[in-house]
């Protein structure tokens, strides 16, 4: 039986290394994460996305996999993973993992065999060239580090193709053997009982001369095969696409009812526009991008997010908007990385709880399944002095004790943020106005309303650019009117009749002309 559970679920992105160290080596592990599942459950979350947990040299924090069928020794063993999965399921939490299709680590035995021997059956698992001049129209994604998508390998005597770090050679999807390997890997984890995958970097699987090597028809044909396996052998699991693309290019990732691709796609373009609208005090960027977002097939869903483990990507904005966003949100060059901003949610919002509440209430009331990034539920800060994206991947802050209660070790894999004595779960438990309790409150309020979980969105005239207003409803009747004052000036709005505000604590009825203070928001129930 399929339930489409993912359409109305709330997700949580979990970085095992950062969450809780049970072994005392300064690195989080599955046994530690088990201890903290009750925390995740207490937020009102339905499904946990576990970032890569496979053996890896960690040159891209696990997105460089050297063995797809194992567990990184830092995280424990396969039995620990199984125990984590069971413990989550016992609590009614589903678990999805990362499926990295596009590339392996260069330490993967396939690549090691491939580079050493031209006649190895693994040579053709990767993409090679004698000149490194092909596919010149493909952009470079990690452009702060990589000068080219081709790197010369001395041992192989040829160039190999890579869309990310040079330590991550791309797999060759023109080789059907590679498909079979990936299907085997998928089945291995699905047979163990995971609830689906977040598929990493899916637009880049194929290369074709004269194209930008993204979103190619061949890529969709392969992804449809992946989906067919899920539908035929593992119903009720979910397949989520990380495709950082414009709305019209995202639509094919849902496929068609006859040939579906993904159940869920991250909505990348809306994300930076939420920050943009808030900083400008102008709803236009949000309205424009949602109007540009096509309707999606039945049984599919968007995934909405504010932050994740990567930089806040500015790929889906114009060059002028990108410059503006950098000036506004990343004044220090250390805050910038590639085409994005490597900061966490609370510091991006000046640690202003009004803005934090507004942005959370906003993304939790948009159509889509929301996902939270670990630590943002307590307003954790970042550390811009750490390289790459590490500054947003520091240890979770549990209490005011040593290493914020994360670990008993002398040293941790990354330093704990300096603010942990104030910003931690234990300190926030007792305070009803803490980030933590506001997160729980918002998720509960959203999940209590079918219209917010599953309704359509309809714009409501507000009379000003500063005031964003829309209605979510499932059948035209039961609805929630959502109002957000994006500006630092009071705004007024006239309610035609008395309505209960779900965001007031305690809930309270309001009517007539109301004034919204700076950054105030309301969810009015019918
Ligand atoms: C995805 C991941 C990112 C990783 C990249 C390469 O974009 O989110 O963290 O570096 O893929 O695997």
Coordinates of C-alpha atoms and ligand atoms in Angstrom, one line a residue:
X1 CA 0.0 0.0 0.0
X2 CA 1.4 3.5 -0.8
X3 CA 0.4 6.4 1.3
X4 CA 2.3 9.4 -0.1
X5 CA 3.4 10.0 3.5
X6 CA 6.3 12.2 2.2
X7 CA 3.8 14.8 0.9
X8 CA 2.9 16.0 4.3
X9 CA 5.9 15.1 6.3
X10 CA 8.4 17.3 8.1
X11 CA 12.0 16.3 7.5
X12 CA 15.2 16.9 9.5
X13 CA 18.7 16.8 8.0
X14 CA 21.1 15.0 10.3
X15 CA 24.9 15.0 10.2
X16 CA 25.9 12.0 12.2
X17 CA 29.5 13.3 12.7
X18 CA 28.1 16.4 14.4
X19 CA 25.4 15.0 16.5
X20 CA 26.6 13.0 19.4
X21 CA 29.8 11.1 20.2
X22 CA 29.1 7.9 22.2
X23 CA 32.6 6.4 21.7
X24 CA 34.7 9.3 23.1
X25 CA 36.7 9.8 19.9
X26 CA 35.5 13.4 19.3
X27 CA 33.3 12.4 16.4
X28 CA 29.6 11.7 16.3
X29 CA 28.4 8.2 15.6
X30 CA 25.2 6.2 15.2
X31 CA 25.1 5.0 18.8
X32 CA 25.2 8.6 19.9
X33 CA 22.5 9.7 17.4
X34 CA 20.2 7.0 18.9
X35 CA 20.5 8.8 22.3
X36 CA 19.2 11.9 20.6
X37 CA 16.3 10.5 18.6
X38 CA 13.9 11.7 21.2
X39 CA 15.1 15.2 20.7
X40 CA 14.4 14.9 17.0
X41 CA 11.0 13.3 17.7
X42 CA 10.1 16.1 20.1
X43 CA 10.4 18.7 17.3
X44 CA 7.5 17.1 15.5
X45 CA 9.7 15.7 12.7
X46 CA 8.5 12.7 10.6
X47 CA 11.6 11.7 8.7
X48 CA 15.3 12.0 9.1
X49 CA 17.8 12.5 6.2
X50 CA 21.1 11.0 7.2
X51 CA 24.0 12.7 5.3
X52 CA 26.6 10.2 3.8
X53 CA 27.5 7.5 6.2
X54 CA 29.8 5.5 4.0
X55 CA 33.5 4.8 4.2
X56 CA 35.2 7.8 2.7
X57 CA 38.5 9.8 2.8
X58 CA 36.3 12.8 3.7
X59 CA 37.7 15.2 1.2
X60 CA 34.1 16.3 0.6
X61 CA 32.7 15.3 4.0
X62 CA 31.5 11.9 2.8
X63 CA 30.2 12.9 -0.6
X64 CA 33.4 11.1 -1.8
X65 CA 32.5 7.5 -1.2
X66 CA 35.1 4.7 -1.3
X67 CA 32.7 1.9 -0.4
X68 CA 28.9 2.2 -1.0
X69 CA 28.1 -0.9 1.0
X70 CA 29.7 0.0 4.3
X71 CA 29.6 2.4 7.2
X72 CA 32.3 5.0 7.9
X73 CA 34.3 3.5 10.9
X74 CA 34.0 6.8 12.7
X75 CA 30.2 6.3 12.7
X76 CA 30.2 2.7 13.9
X77 CA 29.5 -0.6 12.1
X78 CA 26.6 -1.9 10.1
X79 CA 25.0 -3.2 13.2
X80 CA 25.0 0.3 14.7
X81 CA 23.4 1.6 11.6
X82 CA 20.7 -1.1 11.9
X83 CA 20.2 -0.3 15.5
X84 CA 19.8 3.4 14.6
X85 CA 17.2 2.5 11.9
X86 CA 15.3 0.3 14.3
X87 CA 15.4 2.9 17.1
X88 CA 14.1 5.5 14.7
X89 CA 11.3 3.3 13.4
X90 CA 10.3 2.4 16.9
X91 CA 9.7 6.1 17.5
X92 CA 7.7 6.4 14.3
X93 CA 10.5 8.3 12.5
X94 CA 11.4 7.3 9.0
X95 CA 15.0 7.4 7.8
X96 CA 16.4 8.2 4.3
X97 CA 20.1 8.2 3.3
X98 CA 22.2 9.9 0.7
X99 CA 22.5 8.2 -2.7
X100 CA 25.5 9.7 -4.5
X101 CA 25.1 8.6 -8.1
X102 CA 27.3 11.1 -10.0
X103 CA 30.7 10.3 -8.7
X104 CA 32.9 8.2 -6.4
X105 CA 36.0 9.0 -4.4
X106 CA 39.2 8.6 -6.3
X107 CA 40.1 6.0 -3.6
X108 CA 37.2 3.8 -4.6
X109 CA 38.6 0.4 -5.8
X110 CA 36.8 1.0 -9.1
X111 CA 38.8 4.1 -9.8
X112 CA 42.0 2.6 -8.5
X113 CA 41.6 -0.3 -10.9
X114 CA 40.5 2.0 -13.7
X115 CA 43.5 4.4 -13.5
X116 CA 46.0 1.6 -13.3
X117 CA 44.9 -0.5 -16.3
X118 CA 43.4 0.7 -19.6
X119 CA 42.0 -2.8 -20.1
X120 CA 40.5 -3.1 -16.7
X121 CA 36.7 -3.6 -16.8
X122 CA 36.5 -0.6 -14.5
X123 CA 38.2 1.8 -16.9
X124 CA 34.9 2.4 -18.6
X125 CA 33.2 3.2 -15.2
X126 CA 34.7 6.7 -15.5
X127 CA 34.9 9.4 -18.2
X128 CA 38.3 9.8 -19.9
X129 CA 39.9 12.0 -22.4
X130 CA 43.3 12.4 -24.1
X131 CA 43.0 16.1 -24.4
X132 CA 40.7 17.3 -21.6
X133 CA 39.1 19.7 -24.0
X134 CA 35.6 18.1 -24.4
X135 CA 32.3 19.5 -22.9
X136 CA 33.7 23.0 -22.7
X137 CA 30.2 24.4 -22.1
X138 CA 29.8 22.7 -18.8
X139 CA 30.2 25.1 -15.9
X140 CA 32.6 24.5 -13.0
X141 CA 30.6 24.1 -9.7
X142 CA 33.4 24.3 -7.1
X143 CA 34.9 27.3 -8.8
X144 CA 36.8 28.6 -5.9
X145 CA 38.9 25.4 -6.0
X146 CA 38.8 23.7 -9.3
X147 CA 40.1 25.3 -12.5
X148 CA 38.6 22.7 -14.8
X149 CA 36.2 19.7 -14.9
X150 CA 39.1 17.7 -16.3
X151 CA 42.1 16.6 -14.3
X152 CA 45.1 14.7 -15.7
X153 CA 45.9 11.5 -13.9
X154 CA 49.5 10.5 -14.2
X155 CA 48.9 6.8 -13.5
X156 CA 46.1 6.6 -16.1
X157 CA 47.9 8.8 -18.7
X158 CA 44.6 10.4 -19.4
X159 CA 42.3 13.2 -18.1
X160 CA 39.2 12.2 -16.1
X161 CA 36.0 14.1 -15.9
X162 CA 34.7 15.5 -12.5
X163 CA 31.9 18.0 -11.8
X164 CA 33.0 18.5 -8.2
X165 CA 36.4 18.2 -6.5
X166 CA 39.1 16.4 -8.5
X167 CA 39.1 13.8 -5.8
X168 CA 35.5 12.9 -7.0
X169 CA 35.7 11.3 -10.5
X170 CA 32.4 11.2 -12.3
X171 CA 30.9 7.8 -13.1
X172 CA 30.2 7.0 -16.7
X173 CA 26.5 6.5 -17.2
X174 CA 26.9 5.5 -20.8
X175 CA 28.2 2.2 -19.3
X176 CA 25.2 0.0 -18.4
X177 CA 27.5 -1.8 -15.9
X178 CA 27.4 1.4 -13.8
X179 CA 23.6 1.3 -13.8
X180 CA 23.7 -2.2 -12.5
X181 CA 26.2 -1.3 -9.7
X182 CA 24.0 1.5 -8.6
X183 CA 20.8 -0.7 -8.6
X184 CA 22.7 -3.2 -6.5
X185 CA 23.7 -0.5 -4.0
X186 CA 20.1 0.9 -3.8
X187 CA 18.7 -2.6 -3.1
X188 CA 21.3 -3.3 -0.4
X189 CA 20.1 -0.3 1.7
X190 CA 16.4 -0.6 0.8
X191 CA 16.4 -4.2 1.8
X192 CA 17.8 -3.2 5.1
X193 CA 14.7 -1.1 5.6
X194 CA 15.6 2.5 4.9
X195 CA 12.6 4.6 3.8
X196 CA 14.2 6.1 0.7
X197 CA 17.0 8.3 -0.7
X198 CA 18.0 11.9 -1.1
X199 CA 19.7 11.6 -4.5
X200 CA 22.7 13.8 -4.7
X201 CA 23.7 16.1 -7.6
X202 CA 21.4 14.4 -10.2
X203 CA 21.5 16.8 -13.1
X204 CA 25.1 15.9 -14.1
X205 CA 25.0 12.2 -14.8
X206 CA 25.6 12.4 -18.6
X207 CA 27.8 14.5 -20.8
X208 CA 27.0 15.5 -24.4
X209 CA 29.1 17.7 -26.6
X210 CA 27.5 21.1 -27.4
X211 CA 25.3 21.1 -24.2
X212 CA 25.9 22.4 -20.7
X213 CA 25.8 18.7 -19.6
X214 CA 22.9 19.3 -17.2
X215 CA 19.3 17.9 -17.3
X216 CA 20.0 15.8 -20.4
X217 CA 17.2 13.4 -21.6
X218 CA 19.5 10.4 -21.0
X219 CA 19.8 11.5 -17.4
X220 CA 16.0 11.4 -17.0
X221 CA 15.8 8.0 -18.7
X222 CA 18.2 6.6 -16.1
X223 CA 16.5 8.2 -13.2
X224 CA 13.2 6.8 -14.4
X225 CA 14.8 3.3 -14.2
X226 CA 15.8 4.1 -10.6
X227 CA 12.2 5.1 -9.8
X228 CA 10.8 1.9 -11.5
X229 CA 12.8 -0.2 -9.1
X230 CA 11.5 1.8 -6.1
X231 CA 7.9 1.5 -7.3
X232 CA 8.0 -2.2 -8.2
X233 CA 10.2 -3.5 -5.4
X234 CA 9.9 -1.0 -2.6
X235 CA 6.6 0.8 -2.6
X236 CA 6.0 3.5 0.0
X237 CA 9.6 4.7 0.0
X238 CA 10.6 8.1 -1.2
X239 CA 13.1 9.4 -3.8
X240 CA 14.1 13.0 -3.4
X241 CA 16.1 15.0 -6.0
X242 CA 18.8 17.4 -5.3
X243 CA 18.7 19.3 -8.6
X244 CA 19.7 22.9 -8.2
X245 CA 17.8 24.2 -11.2
X246 CA 15.2 26.8 -12.3
X247 CA 11.5 25.8 -11.8
X248 CA 10.9 25.0 -15.5
X249 CA 14.0 22.7 -15.5
X250 CA 12.9 21.1 -12.3
X251 CA 9.6 19.9 -13.6
X252 CA 11.1 17.0 -15.7
X253 CA 12.6 15.7 -12.5
X254 CA 9.1 14.8 -11.4
X255 CA 8.6 13.0 -14.7
X256 CA 5.1 12.1 -15.8
X257 CA 2.5 9.8 -14.3
X258 CA 3.5 7.2 -17.0
X259 CA 7.2 7.7 -16.5
X260 CA 7.8 9.2 -13.1
X261 CA 11.3 10.3 -11.9
X262 CA 11.2 11.7 -8.3
X263 CA 8.5 11.9 -5.7
X264 CA 10.0 15.1 -4.3
X265 CA 12.4 17.8 -5.5
X266 CA 14.1 20.5 -3.5
X267 CA 12.8 23.9 -4.5
X268 CA 16.1 25.6 -4.8
X269 CA 14.9 28.9 -6.5
X270 CA 12.5 29.9 -3.7
X271 CA 15.1 29.6 -0.9
X272 CA 17.4 32.7 -1.6
X273 CA 14.3 34.7 -2.4
X274 CA 12.9 34.2 1.1
X275 CA 16.1 35.9 2.4
X276 CA 16.0 38.5 -0.3
X277 CA 12.4 39.5 0.4
X278 CA 13.0 39.8 4.1
X279 CA 16.1 42.0 3.6
X280 CA 14.3 44.2 1.0
X281 CA 11.1 44.3 3.0
X282 CA 9.4 43.5 -0.3
X283 CA 7.4 40.4 -1.1
X284 CA 8.0 40.6 -4.9
X285 CA 10.8 38.0 -5.2
X286 CA 8.6 35.4 -3.4
X287 CA 5.5 36.1 -5.4
X288 CA 7.4 36.1 -8.7
X289 CA 9.1 32.8 -8.2
X290 CA 6.0 31.0 -6.9
X291 CA 4.1 32.4 -9.9
X292 CA 6.8 31.0 -12.1
X293 CA 6.7 27.6 -10.4
X294 CA 4.7 25.1 -12.5
X295 CA 2.0 22.8 -11.2
X296 CA 3.5 19.4 -10.4
X297 CA 2.0 15.9 -11.1
X298 CA -0.2 14.1 -8.6
X299 CA 1.7 12.2 -5.9
X300 CA 4.7 14.6 -6.0
X301 CA 5.9 17.3 -3.7
X302 CA 8.3 20.2 -3.4
X303 CA 10.8 20.2 -0.5
X304 CA 11.3 23.6 1.0
X305 CA 14.3 24.6 3.2
X306 CA 16.0 27.6 4.6
X307 CA 19.5 26.2 5.2
X308 CA 21.3 22.9 4.7
X309 CA 24.9 21.6 5.0
X310 CA 26.1 23.4 1.9
X311 CA 26.6 27.1 1.3
X312 CA 23.3 29.1 0.9
X313 CA 23.5 28.7 -2.8
X314 CA 23.0 31.7 -5.1
X315 CA 23.0 29.8 -8.4
X316 CA 19.3 30.3 -9.0
X317 CA 19.4 34.2 -8.9
X318 CA 20.6 36.7 -11.5
X319 CA 24.2 38.0 -11.3
X320 CA 22.9 41.4 -10.0
X321 CA 20.8 39.7 -7.3
X322 CA 23.8 37.6 -6.3
X323 CA 26.0 40.6 -5.8
X324 CA 23.2 42.2 -3.8
X325 CA 22.8 39.1 -1.6
X326 CA 26.5 38.9 -1.0
X327 CA 26.7 42.6 0.0
X328 CA 23.7 42.2 2.3
X329 CA 24.3 38.7 3.9
X330 CA 28.1 38.1 3.4
X331 CA 29.9 41.4 4.0
X332 CA 33.0 39.6 5.0
X333 CA 34.7 37.8 2.1
X334 CA 35.2 34.8 4.4
X335 CA 31.4 34.3 4.4
X336 CA 31.4 33.6 0.7
X337 CA 32.1 30.3 -1.0
X338 CA 31.7 29.5 -4.7
X339 CA 28.3 31.0 -5.7
X340 CA 27.0 31.1 -2.2
X341 CA 27.1 32.2 1.5
X342 CA 28.6 29.8 4.1
X343 CA 26.6 30.9 7.1
X344 CA 23.9 29.5 9.3
X345 CA 20.3 30.6 9.7
X346 CA 20.4 32.5 13.0
X347 CA 23.5 34.7 12.3
X348 CA 22.2 35.4 8.7
X349 CA 19.2 36.9 10.5
X350 CA 21.3 39.0 12.9
X351 CA 20.2 36.6 15.7
X352 CA 17.0 38.5 15.6
X353 CA 14.3 36.2 16.9
X354 CA 11.5 38.1 15.1
X355 CA 13.1 37.6 11.8
X356 CA 13.9 34.0 12.6
X357 CA 10.3 33.3 13.6
X358 CA 9.0 35.0 10.6
X359 CA 11.2 33.1 8.1
X360 CA 10.4 29.8 9.8
X361 CA 6.7 30.5 9.8
X362 CA 6.9 31.5 6.2
X363 CA 8.7 28.5 4.9
X364 CA 6.5 26.2 7.1
X365 CA 3.4 27.7 5.4
X366 CA 4.5 27.4 1.8
X367 CA 3.4 24.4 -0.3
X368 CA 5.9 21.6 0.1
X369 CA 7.4 19.3 2.6
X370 CA 9.7 21.4 4.9
X371 CA 13.2 20.2 6.0
X372 CA 15.1 21.6 8.9
X373 CA 18.9 21.5 9.2
X374 CA 20.2 20.2 12.5
X375 CA 21.2 23.0 14.9
X376 CA 19.0 25.6 13.4
X377 CA 16.2 24.6 15.8
X378 CA 18.3 26.2 18.6
X379 CA 19.6 29.1 16.5
X380 CA 23.1 27.8 16.4
X381 CA 25.8 30.1 15.0
X382 CA 28.6 29.3 12.5
X383 CA 32.3 29.6 12.4
X384 CA 33.5 31.5 9.3
X385 CA 37.2 30.8 10.2
X386 CA 36.8 27.1 9.3
X387 CA 37.5 26.2 5.6
X388 CA 35.0 25.0 2.9
X389 CA 31.5 24.5 4.4
X390 CA 32.7 23.2 7.8
X391 CA 31.7 26.4 9.6
X392 CA 28.0 25.2 9.3
X393 CA 28.8 21.6 10.3
X394 CA 30.2 22.1 13.8
X395 CA 29.1 19.9 16.8
X396 CA 25.5 20.1 17.9
X397 CA 25.2 22.1 21.2
X398 CA 23.4 20.0 23.8
X399 CA 24.3 21.7 27.1
X400 CA 26.7 24.0 28.7
X401 CA 29.2 21.3 29.7
X402 CA 32.4 20.2 28.1
X403 CA 32.2 20.4 24.2
X404 CA 28.6 21.4 24.6
X405 CA 27.7 17.9 25.8
X406 CA 28.6 16.6 22.3
X407 CA 31.7 14.5 23.3
X408 CA 33.9 13.5 26.3
X409 CA 37.0 13.5 24.1
X410 CA 39.9 15.9 24.5
X411 CA 39.4 17.2 21.0
X412 CA 36.4 17.2 18.7
X413 CA 36.5 16.8 14.8
X414 CA 35.7 20.6 14.6
X415 CA 35.7 23.1 17.4
X416 CA 32.4 23.7 19.2
X417 CA 31.0 27.2 18.5
X418 CA 31.9 29.7 21.2
X419 CA 28.3 30.6 22.0
X420 CA 27.5 27.1 23.3
X421 CA 27.1 28.1 26.9
X422 CA 24.1 30.3 26.0
X423 CA 22.9 28.5 22.9
X424 CA 22.2 24.8 23.7
X425 CA 19.3 22.4 23.9
X426 CA 19.3 22.1 27.7
X427 CA 19.2 25.9 28.3
X428 CA 16.3 26.3 25.8
X429 CA 14.1 23.4 27.2
X430 CA 12.7 25.5 30.0
X431 CA 12.1 28.7 28.1
X432 CA 8.8 28.8 26.2
X433 CA 10.2 31.6 24.0
X434 CA 13.4 29.8 23.1
X435 CA 14.2 28.9 19.5
X436 CA 13.8 25.3 20.4
X437 CA 10.3 25.7 21.8
X438 CA 9.2 28.0 19.0
X439 CA 10.4 25.4 16.5
X440 CA 8.2 22.8 18.2
X441 CA 5.3 25.2 18.4
X442 CA 5.5 26.2 14.7
X443 CA 5.8 22.6 13.4
X444 CA 2.9 21.5 15.6
X445 CA 0.7 24.4 14.4
X446 CA 1.5 23.6 10.8
X447 CA 0.8 19.9 11.2
X448 CA -2.5 20.6 12.9
X449 CA -3.8 22.2 9.7
X450 CA -4.6 20.1 6.6
X451 CA -4.6 23.3 4.6
X452 CA -1.0 24.0 5.5
X453 CA 0.1 20.5 5.0
X454 CA -1.6 19.9 1.7
X455 CA -3.5 22.9 0.5
X456 CA -3.3 25.1 -2.6
X457 CA -1.9 28.6 -2.3
X458 CA -3.9 31.6 -3.4
X459 CA -2.6 35.2 -3.2
X460 CA -4.5 37.7 -1.1
X461 CA -4.3 41.4 -1.8
X462 CA -2.6 43.1 1.1
X463 CA -2.3 46.7 -0.3
X464 CA 1.5 46.9 0.2
X465 CA 4.7 45.3 -1.0
X466 CA 5.9 44.9 2.6
X467 CA 3.0 42.7 3.6
X468 CA 2.9 39.2 2.1
X469 CA -0.5 37.6 2.3
X470 CA -1.8 34.3 1.0
X471 CA -4.4 31.7 1.7
X472 CA -3.8 28.0 1.9
X473 CA -6.9 25.8 1.4
X474 CA -7.8 22.3 0.5
X475 CA -11.3 22.6 -0.8
X476 CA -12.0 26.3 -0.9
X477 CA -13.5 26.2 2.6
X478 CA -11.1 25.2 5.4
X479 CA -8.3 27.6 5.0
X480 CA -5.5 29.4 6.7
X481 CA -4.8 33.1 5.9
X482 CA -1.1 33.7 6.3
X483 CA 0.3 37.3 6.8
X484 CA 3.9 38.3 7.0
X485 CA 5.2 41.8 7.6
X486 CA 8.6 41.6 5.8
X487 CA 9.5 45.1 6.8
X488 CA 10.8 47.0 9.8
X489 CA 7.7 49.3 9.7
X490 CA 4.2 48.5 11.1
X491 CA 1.7 47.4 8.5
X492 CA -2.1 47.2 8.7
X493 CA -4.5 44.7 7.3
X494 CA -8.3 44.4 7.6
X495 CA -9.9 41.1 8.5
X496 CA -13.4 40.8 7.2
X497 CA -14.4 38.8 10.2
X498 CA -13.1 37.5 13.5
X499 CA -10.5 34.7 13.1
X500 CA -8.3 32.7 15.4
X501 CA -4.5 33.3 15.1
X502 CA -2.7 30.0 15.3
X503 CA 0.6 31.8 15.9
X504 CA -0.6 33.7 18.9
X505 CA 0.3 32.0 22.2
X506 CA -2.2 31.3 23.6
X507 CA -4.3 31.2 20.4
X508 CA -6.6 34.2 20.2
X509 CA -9.3 35.6 17.9
X510 CA -8.8 38.9 16.1
X511 CA -10.9 41.0 13.8
X512 CA -11.2 44.4 12.1
X513 CA -8.2 46.4 11.1
X514 CA -5.1 44.9 12.7
X515 CA -1.6 46.4 13.0
X516 CA 1.4 44.1 12.4
X517 CA 4.5 45.3 14.1
X518 CA 7.9 45.0 12.3
X519 CA 8.4 41.3 11.2
X520 CA 5.2 40.1 12.7
X521 CA 3.2 37.2 11.2
X522 CA -0.1 35.5 11.6
X523 CA -1.8 32.3 10.6
X524 CA -5.5 32.9 10.7
X525 CA -7.7 29.9 10.8
X526 CA -11.1 30.0 9.1
Ligands
LIG1 C1 25.8 17.9 -3.3 C2 26.1 18.0 -1.8 C3 27.4 18.7 -1.5 C4 28.5 17.9 -2.2 C5 28.2 17.8 -3.7 C6 29.1 16.8 -4.4 O1 25.6 19.2 -3.8 O2 25.0 18.6 -1.2 O3 27.6 18.7 -0.1 O4 29.7 18.6 -2.0 O5 26.9 17.3 -3.9 O6 28.8 15.5 -4.0

